[in-house]
mmCIF file of C-alpha atoms in Angstrom:
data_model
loop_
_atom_site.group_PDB
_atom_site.id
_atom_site.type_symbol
_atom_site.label_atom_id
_atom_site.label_comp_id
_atom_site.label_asym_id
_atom_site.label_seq_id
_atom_site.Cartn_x
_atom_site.Cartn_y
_atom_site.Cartn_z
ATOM 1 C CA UNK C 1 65.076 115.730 106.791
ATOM 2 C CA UNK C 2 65.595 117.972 103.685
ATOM 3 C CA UNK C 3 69.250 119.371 105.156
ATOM 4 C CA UNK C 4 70.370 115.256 105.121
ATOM 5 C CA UNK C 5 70.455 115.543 101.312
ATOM 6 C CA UNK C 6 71.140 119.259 100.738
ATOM 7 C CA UNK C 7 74.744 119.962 99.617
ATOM 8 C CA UNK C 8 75.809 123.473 101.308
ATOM 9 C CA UNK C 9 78.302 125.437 99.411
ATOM 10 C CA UNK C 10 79.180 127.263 102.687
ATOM 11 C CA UNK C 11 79.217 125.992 105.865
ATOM 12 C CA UNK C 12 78.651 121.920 106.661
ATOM 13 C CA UNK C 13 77.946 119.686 103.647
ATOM 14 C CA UNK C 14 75.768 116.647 105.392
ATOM 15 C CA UNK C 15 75.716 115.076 101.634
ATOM 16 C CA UNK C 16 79.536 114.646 101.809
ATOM 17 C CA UNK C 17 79.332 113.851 105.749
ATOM 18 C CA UNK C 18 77.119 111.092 105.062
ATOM 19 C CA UNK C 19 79.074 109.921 102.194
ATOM 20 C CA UNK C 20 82.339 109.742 104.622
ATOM 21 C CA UNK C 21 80.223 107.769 106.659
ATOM 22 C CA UNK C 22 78.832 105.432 104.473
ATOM 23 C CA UNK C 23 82.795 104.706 102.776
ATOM 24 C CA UNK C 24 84.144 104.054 106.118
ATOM 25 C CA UNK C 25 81.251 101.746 107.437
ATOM 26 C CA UNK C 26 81.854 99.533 104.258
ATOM 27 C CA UNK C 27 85.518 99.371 104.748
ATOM 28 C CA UNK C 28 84.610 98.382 108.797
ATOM 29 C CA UNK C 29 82.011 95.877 107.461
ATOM 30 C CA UNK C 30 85.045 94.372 105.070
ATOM 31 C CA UNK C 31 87.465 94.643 108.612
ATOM 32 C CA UNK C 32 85.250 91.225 110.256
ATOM 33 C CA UNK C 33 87.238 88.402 110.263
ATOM 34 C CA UNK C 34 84.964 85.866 107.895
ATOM 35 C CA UNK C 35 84.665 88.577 105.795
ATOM 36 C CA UNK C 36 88.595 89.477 105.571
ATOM 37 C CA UNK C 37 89.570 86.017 105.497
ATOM 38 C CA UNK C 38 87.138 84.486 102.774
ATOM 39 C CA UNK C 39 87.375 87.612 100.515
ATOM 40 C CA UNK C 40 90.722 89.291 101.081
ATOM 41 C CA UNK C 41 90.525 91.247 97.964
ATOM 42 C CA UNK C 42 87.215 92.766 98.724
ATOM 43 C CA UNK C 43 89.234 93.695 101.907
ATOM 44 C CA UNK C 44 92.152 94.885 100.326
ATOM 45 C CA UNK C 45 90.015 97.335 97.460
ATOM 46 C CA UNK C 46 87.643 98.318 99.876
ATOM 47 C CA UNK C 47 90.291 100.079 101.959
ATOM 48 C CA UNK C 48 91.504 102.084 98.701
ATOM 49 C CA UNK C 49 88.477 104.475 99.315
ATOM 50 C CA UNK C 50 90.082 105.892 101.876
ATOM 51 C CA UNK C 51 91.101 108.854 99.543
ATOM 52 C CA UNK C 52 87.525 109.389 98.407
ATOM 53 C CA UNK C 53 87.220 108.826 102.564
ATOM 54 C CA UNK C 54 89.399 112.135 103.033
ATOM 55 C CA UNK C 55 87.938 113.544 100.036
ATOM 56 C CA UNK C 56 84.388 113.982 101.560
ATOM 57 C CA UNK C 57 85.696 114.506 104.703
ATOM 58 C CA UNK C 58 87.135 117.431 103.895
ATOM 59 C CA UNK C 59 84.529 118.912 102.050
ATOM 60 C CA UNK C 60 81.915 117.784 104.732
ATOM 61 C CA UNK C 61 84.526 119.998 107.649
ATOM 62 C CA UNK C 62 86.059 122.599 105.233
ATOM 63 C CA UNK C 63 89.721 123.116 105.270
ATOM 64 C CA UNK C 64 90.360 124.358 108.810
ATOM 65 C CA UNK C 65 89.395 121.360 110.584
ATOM 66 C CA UNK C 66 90.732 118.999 107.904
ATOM 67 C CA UNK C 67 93.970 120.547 109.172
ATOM 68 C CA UNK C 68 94.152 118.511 111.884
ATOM 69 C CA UNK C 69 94.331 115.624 110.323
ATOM 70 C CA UNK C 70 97.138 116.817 108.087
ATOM 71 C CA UNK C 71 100.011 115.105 109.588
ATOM 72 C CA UNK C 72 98.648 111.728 110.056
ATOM 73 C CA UNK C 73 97.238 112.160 106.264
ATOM 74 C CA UNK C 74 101.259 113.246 105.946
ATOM 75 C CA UNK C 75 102.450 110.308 107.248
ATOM 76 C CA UNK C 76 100.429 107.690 105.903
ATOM 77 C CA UNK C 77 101.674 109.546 102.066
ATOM 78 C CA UNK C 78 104.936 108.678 103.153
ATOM 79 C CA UNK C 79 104.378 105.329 104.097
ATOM 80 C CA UNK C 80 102.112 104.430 100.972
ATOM 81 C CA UNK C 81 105.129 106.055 99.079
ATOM 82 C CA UNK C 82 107.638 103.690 100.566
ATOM 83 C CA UNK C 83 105.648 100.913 100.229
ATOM 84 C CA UNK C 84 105.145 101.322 96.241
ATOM 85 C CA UNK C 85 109.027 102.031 96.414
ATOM 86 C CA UNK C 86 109.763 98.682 97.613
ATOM 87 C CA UNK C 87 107.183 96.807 96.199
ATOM 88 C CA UNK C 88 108.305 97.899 92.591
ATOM 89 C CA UNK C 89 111.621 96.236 92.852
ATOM 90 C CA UNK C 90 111.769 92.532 92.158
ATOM 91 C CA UNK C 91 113.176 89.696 94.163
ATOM 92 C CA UNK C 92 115.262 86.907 92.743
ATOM 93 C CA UNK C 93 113.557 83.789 93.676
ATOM 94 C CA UNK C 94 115.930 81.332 94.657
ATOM 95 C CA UNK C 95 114.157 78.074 94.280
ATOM 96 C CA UNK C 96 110.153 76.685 94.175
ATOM 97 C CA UNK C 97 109.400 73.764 95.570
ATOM 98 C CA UNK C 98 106.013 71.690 94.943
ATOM 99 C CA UNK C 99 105.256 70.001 98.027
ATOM 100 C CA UNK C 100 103.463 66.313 98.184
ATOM 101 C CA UNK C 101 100.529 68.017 99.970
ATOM 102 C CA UNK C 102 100.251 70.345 97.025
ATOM 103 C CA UNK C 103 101.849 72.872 98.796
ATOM 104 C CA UNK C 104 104.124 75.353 97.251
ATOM 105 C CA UNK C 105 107.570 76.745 98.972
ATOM 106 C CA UNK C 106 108.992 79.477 98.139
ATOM 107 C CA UNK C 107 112.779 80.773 98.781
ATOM 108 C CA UNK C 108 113.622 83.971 97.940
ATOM 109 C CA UNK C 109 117.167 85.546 98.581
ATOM 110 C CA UNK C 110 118.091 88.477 100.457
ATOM 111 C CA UNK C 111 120.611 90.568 101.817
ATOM 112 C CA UNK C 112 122.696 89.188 105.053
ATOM 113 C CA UNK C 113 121.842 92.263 107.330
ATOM 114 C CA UNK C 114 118.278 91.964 106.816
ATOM 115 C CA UNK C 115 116.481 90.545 110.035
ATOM 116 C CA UNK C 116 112.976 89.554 110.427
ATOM 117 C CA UNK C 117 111.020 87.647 112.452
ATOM 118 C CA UNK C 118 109.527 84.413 111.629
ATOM 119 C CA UNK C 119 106.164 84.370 111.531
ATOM 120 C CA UNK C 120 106.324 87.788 109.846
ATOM 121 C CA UNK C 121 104.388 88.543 107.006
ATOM 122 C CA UNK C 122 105.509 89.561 103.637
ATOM 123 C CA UNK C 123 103.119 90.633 100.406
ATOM 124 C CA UNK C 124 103.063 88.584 97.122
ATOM 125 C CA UNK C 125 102.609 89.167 93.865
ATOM 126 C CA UNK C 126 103.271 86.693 91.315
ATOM 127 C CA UNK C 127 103.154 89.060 87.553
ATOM 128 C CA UNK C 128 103.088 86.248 85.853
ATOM 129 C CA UNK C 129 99.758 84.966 87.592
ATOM 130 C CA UNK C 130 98.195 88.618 88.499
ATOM 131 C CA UNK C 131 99.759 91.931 87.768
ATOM 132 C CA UNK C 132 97.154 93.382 90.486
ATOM 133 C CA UNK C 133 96.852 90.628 93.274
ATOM 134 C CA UNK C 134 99.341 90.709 96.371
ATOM 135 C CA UNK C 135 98.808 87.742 98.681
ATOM 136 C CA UNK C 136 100.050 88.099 102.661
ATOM 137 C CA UNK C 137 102.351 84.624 103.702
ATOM 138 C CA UNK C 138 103.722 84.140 107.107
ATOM 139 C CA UNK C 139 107.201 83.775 106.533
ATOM 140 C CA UNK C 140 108.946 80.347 107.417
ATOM 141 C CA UNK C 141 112.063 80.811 107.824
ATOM 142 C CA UNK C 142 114.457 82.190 110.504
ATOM 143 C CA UNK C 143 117.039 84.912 109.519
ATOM 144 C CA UNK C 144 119.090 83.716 112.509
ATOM 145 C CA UNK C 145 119.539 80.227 110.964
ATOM 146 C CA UNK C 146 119.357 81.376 106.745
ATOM 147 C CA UNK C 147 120.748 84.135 106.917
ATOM 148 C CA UNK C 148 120.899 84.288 102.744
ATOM 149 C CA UNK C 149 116.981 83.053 102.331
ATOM 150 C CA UNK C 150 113.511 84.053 103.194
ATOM 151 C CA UNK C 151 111.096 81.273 102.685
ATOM 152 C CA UNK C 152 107.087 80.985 102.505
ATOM 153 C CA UNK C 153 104.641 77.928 102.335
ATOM 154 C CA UNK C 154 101.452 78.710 99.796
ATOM 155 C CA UNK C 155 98.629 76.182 100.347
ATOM 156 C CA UNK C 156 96.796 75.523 96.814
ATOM 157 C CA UNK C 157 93.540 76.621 97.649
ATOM 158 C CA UNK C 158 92.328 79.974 95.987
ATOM 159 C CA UNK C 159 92.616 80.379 92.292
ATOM 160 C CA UNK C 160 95.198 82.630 92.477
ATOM 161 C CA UNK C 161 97.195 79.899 94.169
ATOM 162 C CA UNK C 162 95.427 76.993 91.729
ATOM 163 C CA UNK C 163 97.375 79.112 89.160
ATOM 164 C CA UNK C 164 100.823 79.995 90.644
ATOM 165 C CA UNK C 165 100.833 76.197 90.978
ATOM 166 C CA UNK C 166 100.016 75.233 87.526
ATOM 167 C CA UNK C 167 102.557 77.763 86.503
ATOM 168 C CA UNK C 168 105.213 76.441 88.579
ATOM 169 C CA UNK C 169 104.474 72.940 87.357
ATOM 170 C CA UNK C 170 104.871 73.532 83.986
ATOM 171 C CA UNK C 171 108.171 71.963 82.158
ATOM 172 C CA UNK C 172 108.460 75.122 79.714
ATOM 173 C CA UNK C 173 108.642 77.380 82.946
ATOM 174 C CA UNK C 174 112.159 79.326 82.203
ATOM 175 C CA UNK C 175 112.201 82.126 85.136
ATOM 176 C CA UNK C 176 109.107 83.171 87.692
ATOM 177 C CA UNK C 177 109.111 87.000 88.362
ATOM 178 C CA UNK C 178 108.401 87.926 91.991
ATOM 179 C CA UNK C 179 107.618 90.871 94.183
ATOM 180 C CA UNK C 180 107.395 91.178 97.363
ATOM 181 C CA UNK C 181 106.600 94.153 100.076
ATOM 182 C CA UNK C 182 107.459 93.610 103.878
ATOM 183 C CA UNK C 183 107.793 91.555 106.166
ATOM 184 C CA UNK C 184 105.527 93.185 108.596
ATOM 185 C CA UNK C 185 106.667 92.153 112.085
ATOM 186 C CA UNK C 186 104.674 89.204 113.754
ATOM 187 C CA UNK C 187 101.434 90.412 116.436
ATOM 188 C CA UNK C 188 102.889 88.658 119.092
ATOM 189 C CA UNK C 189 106.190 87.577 119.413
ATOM 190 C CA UNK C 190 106.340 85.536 122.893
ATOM 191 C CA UNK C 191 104.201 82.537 122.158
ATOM 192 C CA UNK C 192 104.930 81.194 125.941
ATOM 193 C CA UNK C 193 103.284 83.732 127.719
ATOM 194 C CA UNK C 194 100.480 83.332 126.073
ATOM 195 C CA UNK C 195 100.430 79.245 126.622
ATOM 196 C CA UNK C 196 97.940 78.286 129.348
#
């Protein structure tokens, strides 16, 4: 019992081990659906330990078996770099539309060569409501048939949402600021096959 919580300065650390182990089970816990659907932002901040994840990890394996995992750690830099990238620049929304079922659309432009798929799913974040908070929408549109727009539907249900619609519904409103990361590609894209 006593090497669970000694830290070893050569060798295997089990303190950092069990550390690793303890930051990943709470970012699985935050994976189940109820979970990840009521709470998305304890989702989404929960998986930011991943670097204190890799952290421990290494110092729980040392640095030659952490050197396996180099290139996936690698890639996923690059990606995360991308990612911020894109999701600095802002998008020019084209129009906002409050819906009679106090629903909220959303069309933002974007370049003719750009294809998607609809029922992709784009990242949201509203400055003007949240500096922090990015929102995944399925997209609505088709870039086959808009080929200038991407659109999304926001329900008013969160208070993140409450918000963006109280902003959008206010006369004095001059210009929204929007940014947006994606669209992520839809998990199936044959709806047909999977028809019974």
């Amino acid at each position: 019992m006593i090497k669970l919580i000694t830290w070893a300065n050569t060798g295997v650390s089990n303190v950092a081990g069990e550390l690793t182990m303890i930051i990943g089970l709470i970012m699985w816990v935050t994976t189940i659906p109820r979970i990840r659907r009521k709470a998305f932002e304890v989702f989404f901040y929960t998986h930011q330990l991943y670097f204190l994840s890799l952290f421990f990890y290494l110092l729980h394996v040392g640095i030659n078996h952490f050197n396996l995992t180099l290139p996936g750690v690698y890639l996923f830099m690059i990606d995360r770099y991308l990612r911020f990238l894109q999701s600095r620049q802002n998008v020019r929304l084209l129009s906002a539309r409050l819906l009679p079922c106090e629903a909220i659309e959303l069309n933002f432009s974007k370049s003719r060569g750009f294809n998607y798929s609809t029922m992709s799913t784009i990242f949201v974040n509203v400055p003007g409501v949240s500096k922090l908070q990015w929102h995944p929408y399925t997209v609505t549109s088709n870039s086959n048939l808009e080929p200038e727009c991407l659109s999304i539907v926001i329900k008013k249900e969160g208070s993140w949402t409450q918000k963006l619609y109280r902003t959008l519904s206010s006369p004095s409103l001059d210009r929204l600021t929007v940014s947006v990361e994606g669209p992520y590609g839809p998990t199936s894209v044959s709806f047909p096959r999977h028809a019974s």
